[in-house]
mmCIF file of C-alpha atoms in Angstrom:
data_model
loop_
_atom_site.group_PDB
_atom_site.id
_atom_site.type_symbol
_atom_site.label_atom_id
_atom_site.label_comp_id
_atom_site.label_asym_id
_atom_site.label_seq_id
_atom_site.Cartn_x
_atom_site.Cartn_y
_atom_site.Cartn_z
ATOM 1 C CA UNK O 1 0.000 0.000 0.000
ATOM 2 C CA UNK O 2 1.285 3.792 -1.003
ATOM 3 C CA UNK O 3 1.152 4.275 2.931
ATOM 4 C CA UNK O 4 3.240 1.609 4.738
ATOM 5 C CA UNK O 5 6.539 0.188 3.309
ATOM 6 C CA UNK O 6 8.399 -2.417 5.142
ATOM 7 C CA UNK O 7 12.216 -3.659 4.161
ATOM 8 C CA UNK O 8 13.813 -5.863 3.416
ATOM 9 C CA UNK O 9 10.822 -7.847 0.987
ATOM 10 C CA UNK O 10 13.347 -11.036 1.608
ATOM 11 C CA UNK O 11 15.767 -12.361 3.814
ATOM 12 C CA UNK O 12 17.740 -14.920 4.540
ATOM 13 C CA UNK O 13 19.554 -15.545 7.823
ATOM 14 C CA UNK O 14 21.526 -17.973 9.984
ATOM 15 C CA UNK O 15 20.265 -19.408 12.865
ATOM 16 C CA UNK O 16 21.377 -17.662 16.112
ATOM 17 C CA UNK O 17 21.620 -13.905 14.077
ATOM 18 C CA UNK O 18 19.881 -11.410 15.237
ATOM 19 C CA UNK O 19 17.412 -9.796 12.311
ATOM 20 C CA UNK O 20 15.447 -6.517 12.249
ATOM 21 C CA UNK O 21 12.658 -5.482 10.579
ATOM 22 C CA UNK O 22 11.547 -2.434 9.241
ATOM 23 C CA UNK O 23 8.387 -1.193 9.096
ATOM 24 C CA UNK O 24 7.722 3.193 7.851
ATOM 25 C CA UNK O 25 4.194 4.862 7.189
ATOM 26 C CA UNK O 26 3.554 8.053 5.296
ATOM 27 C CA UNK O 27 0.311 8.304 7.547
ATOM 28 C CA UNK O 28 1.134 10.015 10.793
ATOM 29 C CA UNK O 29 -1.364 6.921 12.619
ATOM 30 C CA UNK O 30 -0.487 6.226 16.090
ATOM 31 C CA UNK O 31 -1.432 2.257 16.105
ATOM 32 C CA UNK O 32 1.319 -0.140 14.611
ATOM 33 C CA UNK O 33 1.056 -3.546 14.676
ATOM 34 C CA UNK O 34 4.047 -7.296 13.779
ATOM 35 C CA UNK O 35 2.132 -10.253 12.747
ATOM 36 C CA UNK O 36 3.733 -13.784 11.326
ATOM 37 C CA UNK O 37 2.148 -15.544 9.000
ATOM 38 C CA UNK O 38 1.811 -19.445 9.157
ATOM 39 C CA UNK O 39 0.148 -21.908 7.055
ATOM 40 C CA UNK O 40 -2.987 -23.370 9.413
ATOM 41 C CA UNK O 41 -2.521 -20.692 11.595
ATOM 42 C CA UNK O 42 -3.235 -17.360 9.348
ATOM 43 C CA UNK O 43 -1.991 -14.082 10.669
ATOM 44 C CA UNK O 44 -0.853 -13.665 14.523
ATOM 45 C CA UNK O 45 0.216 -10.557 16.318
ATOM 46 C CA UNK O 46 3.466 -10.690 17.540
ATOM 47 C CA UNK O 47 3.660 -6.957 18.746
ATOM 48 C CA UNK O 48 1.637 -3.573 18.388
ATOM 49 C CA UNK O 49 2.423 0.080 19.392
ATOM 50 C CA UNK O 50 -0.167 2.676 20.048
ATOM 51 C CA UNK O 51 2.362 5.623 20.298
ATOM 52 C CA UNK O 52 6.346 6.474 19.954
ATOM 53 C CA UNK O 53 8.266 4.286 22.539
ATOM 54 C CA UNK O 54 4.666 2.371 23.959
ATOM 55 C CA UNK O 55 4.522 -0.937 22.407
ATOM 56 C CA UNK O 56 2.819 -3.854 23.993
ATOM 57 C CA UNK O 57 2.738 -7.924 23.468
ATOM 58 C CA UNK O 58 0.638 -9.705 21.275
ATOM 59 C CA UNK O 59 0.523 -13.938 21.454
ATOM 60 C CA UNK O 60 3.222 -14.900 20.062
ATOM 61 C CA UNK O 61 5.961 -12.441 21.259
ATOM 62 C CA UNK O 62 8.238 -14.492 22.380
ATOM 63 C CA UNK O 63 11.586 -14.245 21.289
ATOM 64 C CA UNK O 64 11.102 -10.736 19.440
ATOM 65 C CA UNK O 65 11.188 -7.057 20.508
ATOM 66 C CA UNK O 66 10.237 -3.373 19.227
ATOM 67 C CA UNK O 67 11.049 -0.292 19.215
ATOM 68 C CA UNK O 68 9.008 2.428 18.041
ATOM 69 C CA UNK O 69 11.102 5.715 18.318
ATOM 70 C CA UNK O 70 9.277 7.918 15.977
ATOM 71 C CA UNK O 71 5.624 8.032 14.724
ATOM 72 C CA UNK O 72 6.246 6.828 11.375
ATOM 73 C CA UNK O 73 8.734 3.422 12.172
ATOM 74 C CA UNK O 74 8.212 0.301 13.837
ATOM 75 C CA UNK O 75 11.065 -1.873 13.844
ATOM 76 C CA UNK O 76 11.031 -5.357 15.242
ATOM 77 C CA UNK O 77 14.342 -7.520 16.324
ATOM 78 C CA UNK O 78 14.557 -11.032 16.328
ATOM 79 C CA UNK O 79 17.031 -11.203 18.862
ATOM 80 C CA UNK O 80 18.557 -14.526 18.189
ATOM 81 C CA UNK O 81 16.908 -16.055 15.287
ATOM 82 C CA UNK O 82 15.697 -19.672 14.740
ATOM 83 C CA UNK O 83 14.177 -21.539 12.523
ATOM 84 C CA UNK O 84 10.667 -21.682 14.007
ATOM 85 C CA UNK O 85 10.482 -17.748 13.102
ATOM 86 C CA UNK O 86 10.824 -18.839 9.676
ATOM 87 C CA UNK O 87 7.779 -17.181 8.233
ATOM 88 C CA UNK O 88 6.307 -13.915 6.394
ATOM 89 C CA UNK O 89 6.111 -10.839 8.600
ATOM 90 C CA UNK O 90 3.159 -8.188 7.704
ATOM 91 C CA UNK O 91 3.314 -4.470 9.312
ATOM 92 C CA UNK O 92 0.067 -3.127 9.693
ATOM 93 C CA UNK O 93 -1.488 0.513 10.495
ATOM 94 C CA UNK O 94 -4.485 1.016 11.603
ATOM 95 C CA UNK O 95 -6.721 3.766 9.447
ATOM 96 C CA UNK O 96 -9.964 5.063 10.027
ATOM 97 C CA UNK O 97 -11.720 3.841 13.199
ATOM 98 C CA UNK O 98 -14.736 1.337 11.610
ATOM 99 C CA UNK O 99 -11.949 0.041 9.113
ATOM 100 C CA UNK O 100 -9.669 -2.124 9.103
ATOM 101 C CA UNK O 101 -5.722 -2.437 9.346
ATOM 102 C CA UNK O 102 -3.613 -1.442 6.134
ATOM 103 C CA UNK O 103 -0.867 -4.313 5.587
ATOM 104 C CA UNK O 104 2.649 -3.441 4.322
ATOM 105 C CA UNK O 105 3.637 -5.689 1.247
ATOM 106 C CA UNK O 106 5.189 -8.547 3.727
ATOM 107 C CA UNK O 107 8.926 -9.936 5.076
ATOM 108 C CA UNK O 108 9.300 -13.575 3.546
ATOM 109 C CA UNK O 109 12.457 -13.992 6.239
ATOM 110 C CA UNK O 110 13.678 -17.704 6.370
ATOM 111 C CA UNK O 111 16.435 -18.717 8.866
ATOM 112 C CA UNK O 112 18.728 -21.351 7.908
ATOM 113 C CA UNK I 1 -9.960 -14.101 24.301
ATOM 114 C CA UNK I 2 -11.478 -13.759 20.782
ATOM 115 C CA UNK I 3 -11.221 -16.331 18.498
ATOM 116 C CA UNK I 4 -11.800 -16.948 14.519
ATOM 117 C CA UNK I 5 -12.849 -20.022 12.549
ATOM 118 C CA UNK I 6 -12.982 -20.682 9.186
ATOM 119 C CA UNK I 7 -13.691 -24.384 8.489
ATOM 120 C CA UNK I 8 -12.786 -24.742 4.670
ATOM 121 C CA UNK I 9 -9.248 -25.160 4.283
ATOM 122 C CA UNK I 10 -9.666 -24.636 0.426
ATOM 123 C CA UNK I 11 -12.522 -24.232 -1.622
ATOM 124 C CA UNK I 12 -12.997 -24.801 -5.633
ATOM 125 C CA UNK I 13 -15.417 -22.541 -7.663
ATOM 126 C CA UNK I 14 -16.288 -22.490 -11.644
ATOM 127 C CA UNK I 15 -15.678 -19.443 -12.907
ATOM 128 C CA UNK I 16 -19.186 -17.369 -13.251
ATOM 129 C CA UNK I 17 -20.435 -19.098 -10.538
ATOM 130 C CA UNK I 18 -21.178 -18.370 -6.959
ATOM 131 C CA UNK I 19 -19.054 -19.334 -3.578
ATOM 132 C CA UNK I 20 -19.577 -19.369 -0.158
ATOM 133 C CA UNK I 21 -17.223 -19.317 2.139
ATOM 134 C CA UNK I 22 -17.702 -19.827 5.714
ATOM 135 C CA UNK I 23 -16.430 -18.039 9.241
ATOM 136 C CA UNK I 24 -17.614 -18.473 12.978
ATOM 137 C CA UNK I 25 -16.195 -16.546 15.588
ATOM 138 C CA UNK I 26 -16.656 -16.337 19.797
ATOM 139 C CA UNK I 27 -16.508 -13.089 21.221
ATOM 140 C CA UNK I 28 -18.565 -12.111 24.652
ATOM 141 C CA UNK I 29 -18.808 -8.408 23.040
ATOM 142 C CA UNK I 30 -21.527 -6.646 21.778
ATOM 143 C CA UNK I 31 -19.473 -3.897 19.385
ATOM 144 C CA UNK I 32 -16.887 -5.077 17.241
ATOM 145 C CA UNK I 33 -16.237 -5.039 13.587
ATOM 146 C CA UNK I 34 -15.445 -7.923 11.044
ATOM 147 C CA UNK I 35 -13.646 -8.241 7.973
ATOM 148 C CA UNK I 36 -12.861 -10.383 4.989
ATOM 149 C CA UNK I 37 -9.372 -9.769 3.530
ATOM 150 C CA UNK I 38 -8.109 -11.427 0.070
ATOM 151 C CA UNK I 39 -4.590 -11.913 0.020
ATOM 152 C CA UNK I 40 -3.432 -13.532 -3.946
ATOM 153 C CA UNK I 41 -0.416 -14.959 -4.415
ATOM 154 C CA UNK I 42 1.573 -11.287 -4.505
ATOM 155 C CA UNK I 43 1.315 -11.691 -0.584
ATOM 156 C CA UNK I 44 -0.840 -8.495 -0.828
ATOM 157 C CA UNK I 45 -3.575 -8.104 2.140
ATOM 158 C CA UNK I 46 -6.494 -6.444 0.105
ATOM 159 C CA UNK I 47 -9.660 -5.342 2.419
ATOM 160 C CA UNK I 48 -12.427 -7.186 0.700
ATOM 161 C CA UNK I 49 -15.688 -6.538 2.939
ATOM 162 C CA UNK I 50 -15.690 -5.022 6.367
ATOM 163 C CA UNK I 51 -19.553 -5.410 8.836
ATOM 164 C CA UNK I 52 -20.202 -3.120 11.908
ATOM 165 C CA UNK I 53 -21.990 -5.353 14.566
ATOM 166 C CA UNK I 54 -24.465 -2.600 15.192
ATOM 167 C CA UNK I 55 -25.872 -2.805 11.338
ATOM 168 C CA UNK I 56 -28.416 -5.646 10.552
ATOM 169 C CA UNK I 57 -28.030 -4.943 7.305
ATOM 170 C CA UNK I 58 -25.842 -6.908 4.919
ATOM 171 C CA UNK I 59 -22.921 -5.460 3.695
ATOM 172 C CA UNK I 60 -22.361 -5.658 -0.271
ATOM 173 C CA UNK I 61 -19.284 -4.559 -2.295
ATOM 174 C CA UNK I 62 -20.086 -5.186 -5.446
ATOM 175 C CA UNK I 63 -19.813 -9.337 -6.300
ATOM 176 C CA UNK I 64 -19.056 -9.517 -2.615
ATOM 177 C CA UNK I 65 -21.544 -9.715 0.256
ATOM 178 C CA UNK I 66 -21.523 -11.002 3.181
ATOM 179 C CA UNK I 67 -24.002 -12.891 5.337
ATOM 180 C CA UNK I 68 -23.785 -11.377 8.884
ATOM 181 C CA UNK I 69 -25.858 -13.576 11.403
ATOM 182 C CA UNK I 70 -24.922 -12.416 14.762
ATOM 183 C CA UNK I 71 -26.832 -14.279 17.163
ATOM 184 C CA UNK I 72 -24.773 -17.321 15.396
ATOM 185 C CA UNK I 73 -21.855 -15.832 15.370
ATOM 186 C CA UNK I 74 -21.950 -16.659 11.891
ATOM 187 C CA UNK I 75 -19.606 -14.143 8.930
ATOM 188 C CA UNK I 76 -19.843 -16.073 5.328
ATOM 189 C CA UNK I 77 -18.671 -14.302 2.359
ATOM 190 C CA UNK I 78 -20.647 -15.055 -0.725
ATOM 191 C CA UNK I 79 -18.552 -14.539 -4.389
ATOM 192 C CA UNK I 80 -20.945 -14.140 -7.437
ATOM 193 C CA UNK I 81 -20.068 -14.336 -11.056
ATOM 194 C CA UNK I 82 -16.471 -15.840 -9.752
ATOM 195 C CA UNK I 83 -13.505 -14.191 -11.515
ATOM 196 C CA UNK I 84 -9.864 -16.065 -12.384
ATOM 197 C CA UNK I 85 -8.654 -13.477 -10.828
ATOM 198 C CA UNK I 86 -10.447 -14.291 -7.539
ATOM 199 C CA UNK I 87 -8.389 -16.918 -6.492
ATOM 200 C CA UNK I 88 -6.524 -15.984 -3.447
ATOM 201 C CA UNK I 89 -6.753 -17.034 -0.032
ATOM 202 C CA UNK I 90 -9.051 -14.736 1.828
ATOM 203 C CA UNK I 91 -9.254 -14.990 5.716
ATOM 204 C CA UNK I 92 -11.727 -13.778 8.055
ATOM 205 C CA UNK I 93 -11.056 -11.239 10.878
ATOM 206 C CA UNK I 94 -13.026 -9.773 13.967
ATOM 207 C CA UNK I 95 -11.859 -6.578 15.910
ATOM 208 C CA UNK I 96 -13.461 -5.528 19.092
ATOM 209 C CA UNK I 97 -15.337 -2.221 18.875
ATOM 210 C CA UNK I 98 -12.260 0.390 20.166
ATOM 211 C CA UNK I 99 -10.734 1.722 18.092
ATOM 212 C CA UNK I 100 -6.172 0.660 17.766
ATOM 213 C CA UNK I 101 -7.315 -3.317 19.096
ATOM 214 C CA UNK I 102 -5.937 -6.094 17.498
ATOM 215 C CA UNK I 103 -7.264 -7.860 14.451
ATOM 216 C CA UNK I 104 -8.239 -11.373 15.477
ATOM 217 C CA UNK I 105 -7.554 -13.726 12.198
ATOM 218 C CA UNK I 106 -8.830 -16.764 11.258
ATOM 219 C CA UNK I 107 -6.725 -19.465 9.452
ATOM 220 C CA UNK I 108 -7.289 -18.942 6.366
ATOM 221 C CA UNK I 109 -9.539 -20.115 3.330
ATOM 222 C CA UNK I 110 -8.075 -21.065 -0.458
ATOM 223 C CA UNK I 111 -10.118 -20.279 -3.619
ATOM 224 C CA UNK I 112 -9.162 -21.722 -6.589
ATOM 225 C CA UNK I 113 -11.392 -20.698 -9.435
ATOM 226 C CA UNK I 114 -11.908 -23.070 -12.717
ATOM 227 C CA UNK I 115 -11.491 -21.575 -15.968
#
């Protein structure tokens, strides 16, 4: 979407690495949200922010962290990667209230 | 906690004609928002069809409508005149009614349309 980029679009890493994540909107909204994507288990938040520097845990947060140090990016760290966070990573914003999120174009990171 | 269901793992339509697919969901709320999201094989999320819990009404976006039944907890999207270019997987999402909470997604539904 024209208002959410995220970077790298693919990535391959070795197990133990730590990876970030980028995530930057053109929007100026205050909610950000990490979800994985996994066959049988469709999209699951891994982190959300609702403002620079307050960022909360979603279900599967384990093994990741955020930071969210300006309103526009949303970085998250996988701090030691393995190869259960192999996956696709979506950014999300959230738009106008009774709408839903806007998805970046999606991570396809796979740790080797 | 919320939860999602979508039963089909994949579904198979003839092109120009209709699909159903199907979504439950359990909330304990009475204001929250649902959504159907296409996502083809460009890893895109598209926003197909969103409902507003308040609204008996149906929502319809163009060959896309939805059957809302709330007291069933019930969220099918119907597909009319299927298109080649419908084939995607679409997935099913609830949100409760404030605004910046999480999306709640289900696990997913494949279309594959037949030319």
């Amino acid at each position: 979407d024209a208002g959410i980029t995220q970077s790298p679009r693919h990535k391959v890493t070795e197990t133990g690495t730590p990876v970030t994540l980028r995530c930057h909107q053109t929007e100026n909204h205050r909610y950000m949200y990490w979800y994985r994507q996994d066959p049988g288990h469709g999209l699951r938040l891994i982190h959300y922010s609702y403002g620079v520097k307050d960022t909360d845990k979603g279900e599967v947060s384990d093994g990741y962290s955020v930071s969210r140090s300006k309103t526009e990016d949303f970085l998250l760290t996988l701090e030691s990667a393995t190869s259960s966070q192999t996956s696709v990573y979506f950014c999300a914003i959230q738009g106008q209230e009774n709408y839903g999120y806007t998805f970046g174009s999606g991570t396809r990171l796979t740790v080797v | 906690a919320q939860t999602v269901t979508q039963s089909q793992p994949e579904m198979s339509v003839q092109e120009a004609e209709t699909v159903t697919l199907s979504c439950t969901y359990d909330t304990s709320e009475s204001d929250y928002y649902l959504f159907w999201y296409k996502q083809p094989p460009s890893r895109q999320m598209i926003l197909v069809i969103r409902q507003e819990a308040y609204k008996q009404q149906n929502a319809t976006e163009n060959r896309f409508s939805v059957n809302f039944q709330k007291a069933a907890k019930s969220f099918s999207l119907k597909i009319s005149d299927s298109q080649l270019g419908d084939a995607a997987m679409y997935f099913c999402a609830y949100r409760s009614g404030e605004y910046g909470n999480k999306l709640v997604f289900g696990a997913g539904t494949i279309l594959r349309v037949k030319s």
